[in-house]
Every structure is written in C-alpha cells, then in structure tokens.
Short mmCIF file of C-alpha atoms and ligand atoms in Angstrom, two decimals:
data_model
loop_
_atom_site.label_atom_id
_atom_site.label_comp_id
_atom_site.label_asym_id
_atom_site.label_seq_id
_atom_site.Cartn_x
_atom_site.Cartn_y
_atom_site.Cartn_z
CA MET A 1 0.04 0.06 0.06
CA SER A 2 1.23 3.48 -0.76
CA PRO A 3 1.37 5.94 2.09
CA THR A 4 -1.76 8.14 2.18
CA SER A 5 -2.87 11.54 3.47
CA ARG A 6 -6.37 12.78 3.92
CA THR A 7 -7.67 16.28 4.17
CA ARG A 8 -10.77 17.05 6.08
CA ARG A 9 -13.39 19.67 5.77
CA SER A 10 -13.96 21.95 8.72
CA ASN A 11 -17.24 20.07 9.48
CA GLY A 12 -15.26 16.84 9.79
CA GLU A 13 -16.78 15.12 6.59
CA ARG A 14 -14.57 12.87 4.49
CA ALA A 15 -12.50 14.81 2.04
CA MET A 16 -10.02 13.71 -0.56
CA ARG A 17 -7.52 11.00 0.23
CA TRP A 18 -4.11 11.28 -1.47
CA GLU A 19 -1.91 8.26 -1.96
CA ARG A 20 1.86 8.91 -2.27
CA ASP A 21 4.41 7.35 -4.73
CA VAL A 22 1.84 5.34 -6.64
CA PRO A 23 3.31 3.34 -9.46
CA LEU A 24 1.40 4.37 -12.61
CA GLY A 25 2.45 1.39 -14.85
CA PRO A 26 -0.25 -0.90 -13.41
CA LEU A 27 -2.91 1.83 -13.88
CA ALA A 28 -1.99 2.40 -17.53
CA ARG A 29 -2.84 0.04 -20.41
CA TYR A 30 0.75 0.15 -21.63
CA GLY A 31 1.98 -1.23 -18.27
CA ILE A 32 4.80 1.38 -18.53
CA GLY A 33 5.63 4.31 -16.28
CA GLY A 34 7.14 5.34 -13.02
CA PRO A 35 5.23 6.60 -9.95
CA ALA A 36 2.99 9.60 -9.34
CA ALA A 37 4.19 11.64 -6.45
CA ARG A 38 0.57 12.02 -5.34
CA LEU A 39 -2.65 10.35 -6.69
CA ALA A 40 -6.28 10.85 -5.75
CA ARG A 41 -9.32 8.97 -6.96
CA PRO A 42 -12.27 11.36 -6.68
CA HIS A 43 -15.63 9.41 -6.60
CA SER A 44 -17.89 12.44 -6.91
CA LEU A 45 -17.99 16.03 -8.09
CA ARG A 46 -17.43 17.19 -4.64
CA GLU A 47 -14.37 14.99 -4.16
CA LEU A 48 -13.09 16.26 -7.45
CA THR A 49 -13.41 19.82 -6.46
CA ASP A 50 -11.74 19.01 -3.08
CA ALA A 51 -8.87 17.43 -4.99
CA LEU A 52 -8.50 20.41 -7.36
CA ARG A 53 -8.48 22.73 -4.42
CA ASP A 54 -5.68 20.66 -2.84
CA THR A 55 -3.61 20.94 -5.99
CA ALA A 56 -4.14 24.65 -6.39
CA GLY A 57 -1.25 26.18 -8.27
CA CYS A 58 0.78 23.00 -8.73
CA GLY A 59 -0.90 21.66 -11.90
CA TYR A 60 -2.25 18.10 -12.20
CA ARG A 61 -2.85 15.34 -14.69
CA VAL A 62 -6.02 13.24 -15.26
CA LEU A 63 -5.50 9.59 -16.08
CA GLY A 64 -8.29 7.54 -17.68
CA THR A 65 -6.95 4.03 -18.47
CA GLY A 66 -3.77 5.31 -20.11
CA ALA A 67 -4.83 3.78 -23.38
CA ASN A 68 -3.32 6.87 -25.15
CA VAL A 69 -0.48 8.07 -22.72
CA LEU A 70 3.09 7.10 -22.56
CA ILE A 71 4.27 7.80 -18.95
CA GLY A 72 8.02 8.29 -18.41
CA ASP A 73 10.07 5.81 -16.46
CA ALA A 74 10.67 8.39 -13.68
CA GLY A 75 6.88 9.04 -13.39
CA THR A 76 5.43 12.43 -12.81
CA ALA A 77 5.83 14.97 -10.02
CA GLU A 78 2.42 16.41 -10.76
CA PRO A 79 -0.54 15.16 -8.78
CA VAL A 80 -2.61 12.67 -10.81
CA LEU A 81 -6.35 12.34 -10.63
CA VAL A 82 -8.18 9.09 -11.56
CA LEU A 83 -12.04 9.48 -11.65
CA ASP A 84 -13.91 6.60 -10.10
CA GLY A 85 -17.17 5.77 -8.25
CA GLU A 86 -20.09 7.91 -9.43
CA PHE A 87 -18.10 8.91 -12.45
CA SER A 88 -18.63 5.53 -14.05
CA ALA A 89 -22.38 5.87 -14.54
CA ILE A 90 -24.12 5.57 -17.93
CA ARG A 91 -27.80 6.47 -18.30
CA LEU A 92 -30.00 5.73 -21.23
CA GLY A 93 -32.62 8.29 -22.10
CA GLU A 94 -35.46 8.29 -24.64
CA ASN A 95 -33.42 9.95 -27.39
CA SER A 96 -30.06 10.25 -25.69
CA ILE A 97 -27.29 8.57 -23.70
CA GLU A 98 -25.66 10.35 -20.83
CA ALA A 99 -22.35 9.08 -19.42
CA ARG A 100 -19.87 10.22 -16.79
CA ALA A 101 -16.17 10.58 -17.45
CA ALA A 102 -14.95 7.26 -16.03
CA ALA A 103 -17.52 5.21 -18.03
CA ARG A 104 -15.72 2.96 -20.44
CA LEU A 105 -16.03 3.69 -24.14
CA PRO A 106 -16.83 -0.06 -24.95
CA ALA A 107 -19.52 0.12 -22.19
CA LEU A 108 -20.99 3.17 -23.90
CA ALA A 109 -20.91 1.32 -27.31
CA GLY A 110 -22.47 -1.71 -25.66
CA THR A 111 -25.31 0.46 -24.19
CA ALA A 112 -26.11 1.86 -27.55
CA ARG A 113 -25.82 -1.60 -29.29
CA ARG A 114 -28.27 -3.27 -26.79
CA ALA A 115 -30.71 -0.38 -26.91
CA GLY A 116 -30.67 -0.17 -30.66
CA ARG A 117 -29.27 3.45 -30.86
CA ALA A 118 -27.42 4.08 -34.08
CA GLY A 119 -24.13 5.93 -34.45
CA PHE A 120 -21.85 4.41 -31.81
CA HIS A 121 -20.43 1.37 -33.55
CA PHE A 122 -17.05 3.06 -33.95
CA LEU A 123 -16.45 2.87 -30.20
CA GLU A 124 -16.58 -0.88 -30.10
CA ALA A 125 -13.10 -2.19 -28.85
CA VAL A 126 -11.81 1.33 -28.30
CA PRO A 127 -10.26 1.00 -24.88
CA GLY A 128 -10.37 3.92 -22.45
CA THR A 129 -12.78 6.14 -20.58
CA LEU A 130 -15.30 8.78 -21.81
CA GLY A 131 -13.10 11.56 -20.37
CA GLY A 132 -10.07 10.31 -22.25
CA GLY A 133 -12.22 9.85 -25.37
CA LEU A 134 -13.59 13.37 -25.19
CA ARG A 135 -10.03 14.82 -24.71
CA MET A 136 -8.74 12.76 -27.64
CA ASN A 137 -11.88 13.14 -29.79
CA ALA A 138 -11.56 9.43 -30.14
CA GLY A 139 -12.98 7.63 -33.19
CA SER A 140 -12.38 5.98 -36.54
CA ARG A 141 -11.38 7.66 -39.77
CA GLU A 142 -15.02 8.45 -40.59
CA ASP A 143 -16.58 9.02 -37.15
CA TRP A 144 -15.43 10.98 -34.13
CA LEU A 145 -16.83 11.02 -30.59
CA TRP A 146 -17.62 14.73 -30.69
CA ASP A 147 -19.88 14.19 -33.74
CA ARG A 148 -22.41 12.68 -31.32
CA VAL A 149 -21.99 15.06 -28.35
CA GLU A 150 -24.90 17.37 -27.43
CA TRP A 151 -22.93 18.81 -24.54
CA ALA A 152 -20.01 17.91 -22.34
CA GLU A 153 -19.29 19.19 -18.87
CA VAL A 154 -15.97 20.04 -17.50
CA VAL A 155 -14.74 21.18 -14.11
CA THR A 156 -12.18 23.99 -14.27
CA PRO A 157 -9.10 24.20 -12.03
CA GLY A 158 -11.08 26.68 -9.85
CA GLY A 159 -13.82 24.07 -9.33
CA GLU A 160 -16.40 25.67 -11.67
CA LEU A 161 -18.68 23.43 -13.67
CA VAL A 162 -18.93 24.47 -17.29
CA ARG A 163 -21.23 23.01 -19.99
CA LEU A 164 -19.63 23.02 -23.50
CA ARG A 165 -21.34 22.55 -26.82
CA PRO A 166 -19.40 20.98 -29.69
CA GLU A 167 -18.93 24.53 -31.19
CA ASP A 168 -17.19 25.65 -27.93
CA ALA A 169 -14.74 22.76 -28.14
CA THR A 170 -13.93 23.07 -31.91
CA PRO A 171 -13.32 19.32 -32.22
CA ALA A 172 -10.65 18.28 -34.78
CA TYR A 173 -8.75 15.08 -35.57
CA ARG A 174 -7.85 13.66 -32.24
CA HIS A 175 -7.89 17.06 -30.67
CA VAL A 176 -10.29 19.52 -28.96
CA ASP A 177 -9.71 23.16 -28.17
CA VAL A 178 -10.42 22.78 -24.41
CA PRO A 179 -7.79 23.97 -21.91
CA PRO A 180 -5.67 20.92 -20.86
CA ASP A 181 -6.40 21.37 -17.16
CA TRP A 182 -10.18 21.20 -17.56
CA VAL A 183 -11.49 17.95 -16.42
CA PHE A 184 -14.30 16.28 -18.34
CA VAL A 185 -16.90 14.93 -16.01
CA ARG A 186 -20.01 14.14 -18.07
CA ALA A 187 -21.47 14.18 -21.58
CA ARG A 188 -24.74 13.79 -23.24
CA PHE A 189 -25.08 12.22 -26.69
CA SER A 190 -27.99 12.28 -29.07
CA ALA A 191 -29.07 8.66 -29.57
CA THR A 192 -32.38 8.14 -31.19
CA PRO A 193 -33.71 4.56 -31.64
CA GLY A 194 -33.17 2.90 -34.93
CA ASP A 195 -33.24 -0.58 -36.49
CA ALA A 196 -31.89 -2.75 -33.62
CA ALA A 197 -30.84 -5.70 -35.80
CA ALA A 198 -28.99 -3.50 -38.32
CA ILE A 199 -27.29 -1.51 -35.52
CA ARG A 200 -26.19 -4.71 -33.78
CA GLU A 201 -24.74 -6.02 -37.03
CA ALA A 202 -22.78 -2.79 -37.69
CA HIS A 203 -21.36 -2.91 -34.19
CA LEU A 204 -20.33 -6.55 -34.46
CA ASN A 205 -18.85 -6.14 -37.96
CA PHE A 206 -16.85 -3.09 -36.88
CA ARG A 207 -15.55 -4.90 -33.76
CA GLU A 208 -14.65 -7.98 -35.72
CA ARG A 209 -12.59 -6.00 -38.30
CA LYS A 210 -10.93 -3.88 -35.70
CA VAL A 211 -9.81 -6.74 -33.48
CA ARG A 212 -8.64 -8.64 -36.52
CA ASP A 213 -6.62 -5.79 -38.00
CA GLN A 214 -5.23 -4.21 -34.87
CA VAL A 215 -3.28 -5.57 -31.90
CA TYR A 216 -5.07 -6.61 -28.76
CA GLU A 217 -3.04 -9.45 -27.42
CA LEU A 218 -0.13 -7.23 -26.21
CA PRO A 219 -0.26 -3.87 -24.36
CA SER A 220 -0.08 -0.77 -26.54
CA VAL A 221 -1.60 2.70 -26.71
CA GLY A 222 -3.21 2.16 -30.11
CA SER A 223 -2.07 4.32 -33.07
CA THR A 224 1.27 5.87 -32.24
CA TRP A 225 1.18 8.52 -34.99
CA LYS A 226 -1.58 10.65 -36.47
CA ASN A 227 -2.25 10.11 -40.13
CA PRO A 228 -0.61 13.06 -41.87
CA GLY A 229 -3.38 13.44 -44.38
CA PRO A 230 -3.32 13.88 -48.11
CA PRO A 231 -1.13 13.75 -50.12
CA HIS A 232 0.65 11.44 -47.70
CA PRO A 233 -0.24 7.78 -47.07
CA PRO A 234 -1.60 6.71 -43.67
CA ALA A 235 0.91 6.60 -40.78
CA TRP A 236 1.12 2.76 -40.73
CA LYS A 237 2.18 2.76 -44.33
CA ILE A 238 4.92 5.44 -43.79
CA VAL A 239 6.29 3.39 -40.82
CA ASP A 240 6.29 0.28 -43.04
CA GLU A 241 7.93 2.12 -45.98
CA VAL A 242 10.88 3.37 -43.78
CA GLY A 243 11.50 -0.28 -42.70
CA MET A 244 10.43 0.05 -39.02
CA ARG A 245 7.77 -2.69 -39.06
CA GLY A 246 8.93 -5.29 -36.53
CA ALA A 247 11.86 -3.08 -35.32
CA ARG A 248 12.61 -3.60 -31.62
CA VAL A 249 14.36 -1.61 -28.89
CA GLY A 250 14.53 -3.45 -25.47
CA GLY A 251 11.02 -4.67 -24.68
CA ALA A 252 9.25 -2.43 -27.24
CA GLN A 253 8.44 -3.43 -30.80
CA VAL A 254 6.70 -1.93 -33.77
CA ALA A 255 3.94 -4.37 -34.19
CA THR A 256 4.32 -6.75 -37.14
CA ARG A 257 0.53 -6.88 -37.72
CA HIS A 258 -0.14 -3.11 -37.56
CA ALA A 259 2.85 -0.90 -38.02
CA ASN A 260 1.31 2.15 -36.31
CA PHE A 261 1.20 0.25 -33.04
CA ILE A 262 4.22 -0.16 -30.71
CA VAL A 263 3.69 -2.97 -28.39
CA ASN A 264 5.05 -3.72 -24.88
CA LEU A 265 6.51 -7.34 -25.19
CA GLY A 266 6.61 -7.55 -21.40
CA ALA A 267 9.21 -5.37 -19.90
CA ALA A 268 9.42 -2.35 -22.15
CA SER A 269 10.50 0.95 -20.63
CA ALA A 270 9.21 4.39 -21.71
CA ASP A 271 12.67 5.07 -23.07
CA ASP A 272 12.50 1.97 -25.33
CA VAL A 273 9.25 3.22 -26.83
CA LEU A 274 10.64 6.75 -27.20
CA GLU A 275 13.74 5.50 -29.06
CA LEU A 276 11.66 3.51 -31.51
CA MET A 277 9.53 6.54 -32.12
CA ALA A 278 12.51 8.90 -32.55
CA GLU A 279 14.07 6.55 -35.11
CA THR A 280 10.78 6.13 -37.02
CA ARG A 281 10.28 9.91 -37.13
CA ARG A 282 13.86 10.51 -38.22
CA ARG A 283 13.64 8.03 -41.14
CA ALA A 284 10.29 9.33 -42.23
CA LEU A 285 11.78 12.82 -42.36
CA VAL A 286 14.98 11.81 -44.16
CA GLN A 287 13.58 9.22 -46.49
CA LEU A 288 10.09 10.61 -47.35
CA GLY A 289 10.17 14.26 -46.10
CA VAL A 290 7.22 13.54 -43.82
CA ALA A 291 7.13 15.06 -40.30
CA LEU A 292 5.13 12.48 -38.28
CA GLU A 293 3.14 13.90 -35.35
CA PRO A 294 2.37 11.64 -32.40
CA GLU A 295 -1.28 10.79 -31.61
CA ILE A 296 -0.30 9.79 -28.07
CA HIS A 297 0.22 12.07 -25.10
CA PHE A 298 3.43 12.05 -22.99
CA TRP A 299 3.89 12.58 -19.31
CA GLY A 300 7.20 13.05 -17.52
CA PHE A 301 9.59 13.69 -20.42
CA GLU A 302 12.23 16.36 -20.99
CA PRO A 303 11.53 18.89 -23.80
CA GLU A 304 14.53 17.55 -25.77
CA GLN A 305 13.09 14.04 -25.66
CA LEU A 306 9.66 15.28 -26.86
CA ALA A 307 11.30 17.24 -29.58
CA CYS A 308 12.87 13.99 -30.99
CA VAL A 309 9.37 12.56 -31.48
CA GLY A 310 7.68 15.73 -32.77
CA ALA A 311 5.61 16.29 -29.65
CA ALA A 312 4.95 19.83 -28.53
C1 FAD B 401 -5.86 -1.45 -28.82
C2 FAD B 401 -6.16 -0.07 -28.94
C3 FAD B 401 -7.04 0.37 -29.90
C4 FAD B 401 -7.37 1.78 -29.97
N1 FAD B 401 -8.26 2.17 -30.93
C5 FAD B 401 -8.53 3.49 -31.04
C6 FAD B 401 -9.47 3.92 -31.98
O1 FAD B 401 -10.00 3.28 -32.80
N2 FAD B 401 -9.68 5.28 -32.00
C7 FAD B 401 -9.12 6.23 -31.12
O2 FAD B 401 -9.42 7.40 -31.22
N3 FAD B 401 -8.33 5.75 -30.18
C8 FAD B 401 -7.92 4.50 -30.09
N4 FAD B 401 -7.13 4.01 -29.15
C9 FAD B 401 -6.54 5.05 -28.17
C10 FAD B 401 -7.45 5.13 -26.85
O3 FAD B 401 -8.28 4.02 -26.71
C11 FAD B 401 -8.29 6.43 -26.91
O4 FAD B 401 -7.47 7.56 -27.08
C12 FAD B 401 -8.97 6.64 -25.59
O5 FAD B 401 -9.84 7.70 -25.74
C13 FAD B 401 -8.11 6.79 -24.42
O6 FAD B 401 -8.90 6.85 -23.23
P1 FAD B 401 -8.22 6.81 -21.80
O7 FAD B 401 -9.38 6.95 -20.79
O8 FAD B 401 -7.41 5.63 -21.66
O9 FAD B 401 -7.37 8.17 -21.80
P2 FAD B 401 -5.91 8.26 -21.26
O10 FAD B 401 -4.90 7.58 -22.19
O11 FAD B 401 -5.82 8.01 -19.81
O12 FAD B 401 -5.73 9.83 -21.37
C14 FAD B 401 -5.55 10.47 -22.72
C15 FAD B 401 -5.65 11.96 -22.58
O13 FAD B 401 -6.84 12.43 -22.04
C16 FAD B 401 -6.71 13.12 -20.85
N5 FAD B 401 -7.79 12.72 -19.96
C17 FAD B 401 -8.23 11.44 -19.56
N6 FAD B 401 -9.40 11.64 -18.82
C18 FAD B 401 -9.70 12.93 -18.78
C19 FAD B 401 -10.76 13.69 -18.24
N7 FAD B 401 -11.71 13.11 -17.53
N8 FAD B 401 -10.84 15.00 -18.42
C20 FAD B 401 -9.84 15.65 -19.21
N9 FAD B 401 -8.76 14.91 -19.71
C21 FAD B 401 -8.70 13.65 -19.58
C22 FAD B 401 -5.38 12.61 -20.24
O14 FAD B 401 -4.86 13.50 -19.35
C23 FAD B 401 -4.54 12.54 -21.52
O15 FAD B 401 -4.05 13.67 -21.95
C24 FAD B 401 -6.78 2.68 -29.03
C25 FAD B 401 -5.94 2.20 -28.04
C26 FAD B 401 -5.62 0.80 -27.97
C27 FAD B 401 -4.72 0.38 -26.84
#
C-alpha cells in the first residue's frame, strides 16, 4: 500500500484521500511508467473539487486508463487524478445517452448496441474512458466521438462546472480546443432509436474488423502517430515504408501486424518506446520528407526528448 494522507473539511466530513508514490504502470494500459508523487481517486464532483483545491497552483494530470498516454520511467511529479465511483455511470434516455467521464467507451458502445441506438459502432473495442475519449476526440477515420456530443461538462481548476457545446470545443482530428487542465466529467449524446438488428450487426462487424486488423494481445496505446493526411499515405504505411515494421528496442516493438502500433513485449521501458518513435520519425523525415506527429500524449519527459518525436 502507498502511504496516504487525507484532508478534512471543517465540518469533519470525508474529504479527498491522497496516495503517495503510486506506480502508474499498473494503472496504464501500456504497463509502462514510474510513480505519481501524489494520486487521488475522486468518486464524486465534490471530491473532485476538493482534490482540485488541494492541488491549487501545482498543476495536475487526469488519467483515464492510459490507453493513449506514454508515462516516463521516472513517473510524474504532478498530482494525478483518476476519476472513479459515481463517475462510471451511464444512463439511457429516450433519445439520448448520458455518461460520466470514467465510464468505459466499450460500455457506452454496448449500451447503444443493446438499446438499438445508431451511431456508436465506432467505439466498439476502443479502450479507455469517456473523459479520455472526449479529450482525444476518439474515433475512426469516418466518425469521431464529438460528432455525437450534445454537450459535455468540465470542471475548471477553480472548481467551476462548465457546459460545453461542440462549437465551444472546436473538435478536430484527435484534438479538442479545451484547456488541458479542464477535467471532463459528463457528456450527453443524441441517440435516437433505430433498426436494432442493423445496428447490432454494424457494431459486431466493426468490432470484428478492428480486433482482426489491430493488436489486442499485447499492451499498446493504439495508433502511435496521427495520419498526416493527403497527399501522404496513412501513418502505418509510412512506418512500413521506412523499414520500421517489426523493429525492436529493449522490450518495445513496432507491431508486425499493424505498423502504427508499438507493443510492450513484457518489460518495455518508456525510453524503449521513445527510441523507436524517434528513429521512425527520423527515417520518415529523411527518406520521405514527412514530419510524423504523435497521436499519443506524453507525461514526464524532458523537452529535448519530446522534440525528438515531434511532440509539442
Ligand atoms: C488496442 C487499442 C485500440 C485503440 N483504438 C482507437 C481507435 O480506434 N480510435 C481512437 O481514437 N483511439 C484508439 N485508441 C486509443 C485510446 O483508446 C483512446 O485515445 C481513448 O480515448 C483513451 O482513453 P483513456 O481513458 O485511456 O485516456 P488516457 O490515455 O488515460 O488519457 C488520454 C488523454 O486524455 C486526458 N484525460 C483523460 N481523462 C480525462 C478527463 N476526464 N478530463 C480531461 N482529460 C482527460 C489525459 O490527461 C490524457 O491527456 C486505441 C488504443 C488501444 C490500446
């Protein structure tokens, strides 16, 4: 058990409990990453605002399931928040689905599939939470999560609850224009009833193709690089063309089945992954004149390390 500390409100009620030196690898899908100096698991809006107040001025990070984050081997000095408890709820309405930020994306897809609500098939087999999905604008080539959003709610660092419409967030490819320290807590999606059998089939077909073509048997963070867009080929093809498919550094390997995935063969370090990425990016620049941009987010790296992989 990590050492913990608990703050209390003046009326003696339970407030936020902070764990110290918490290894992040086990909390992240990649299984990679050093410890968080402090970590809290708010179960409610009230606990979240308590936690934000505790962190005032130091910055913080929010971790979903780490299905799109590479965490450095030395971990992060910033406090980390993992939403839990009440934040996992999903509620089906007459023409909508409302979900909180710790709800899993496959659970959201499953709710739509079972209730015969069209437009959520592209979330089948996308690991992660709704909060991470909103931050990343998760989706497929054709469909993005924010296409379905009626509104999403965030809590600001000052504890204010703000409701955003899609036009406030200006969603783009794997990006939203929402300050990085605003915490997504809930969203409502339009979800009108449709042809239940056709919807089910669309979900199952999508899932089958995705699981067949991508890599699920080893830990990864999904697509490493964003597709650069026309006139360039997709990122996987670029990685392939520069001879990096199957390349290995330490315990990390560019997947042989899908060249845009880097898998953890068991004992990969963050530095192993970063080295593979840096070499891939260098070759793509030199051989093809393409500057690859990472899709994944990075925690706990030096600016020079990030520059090598084209991360801001
Ligand atoms: C096998 C596999 C397949 C994948 N397929 C797809 C795919 O088809 N499409 C796709 O888009 N992605 C895909 N991904 C990537 C990943 O599933 C998504 O990006 C997902 O949205 C990540 O969710 P998460 O909760 O794990 O976020 P994390 O990885 O934990 O976090 C990602 C970012 O979101 C931030 N964040 C997390 N929660 C919150 C919150 N509540 N409020 C504010 N910020 C928050 C984090 O700080 C971080 O910056 C895949 C990954 C894997 C491993």
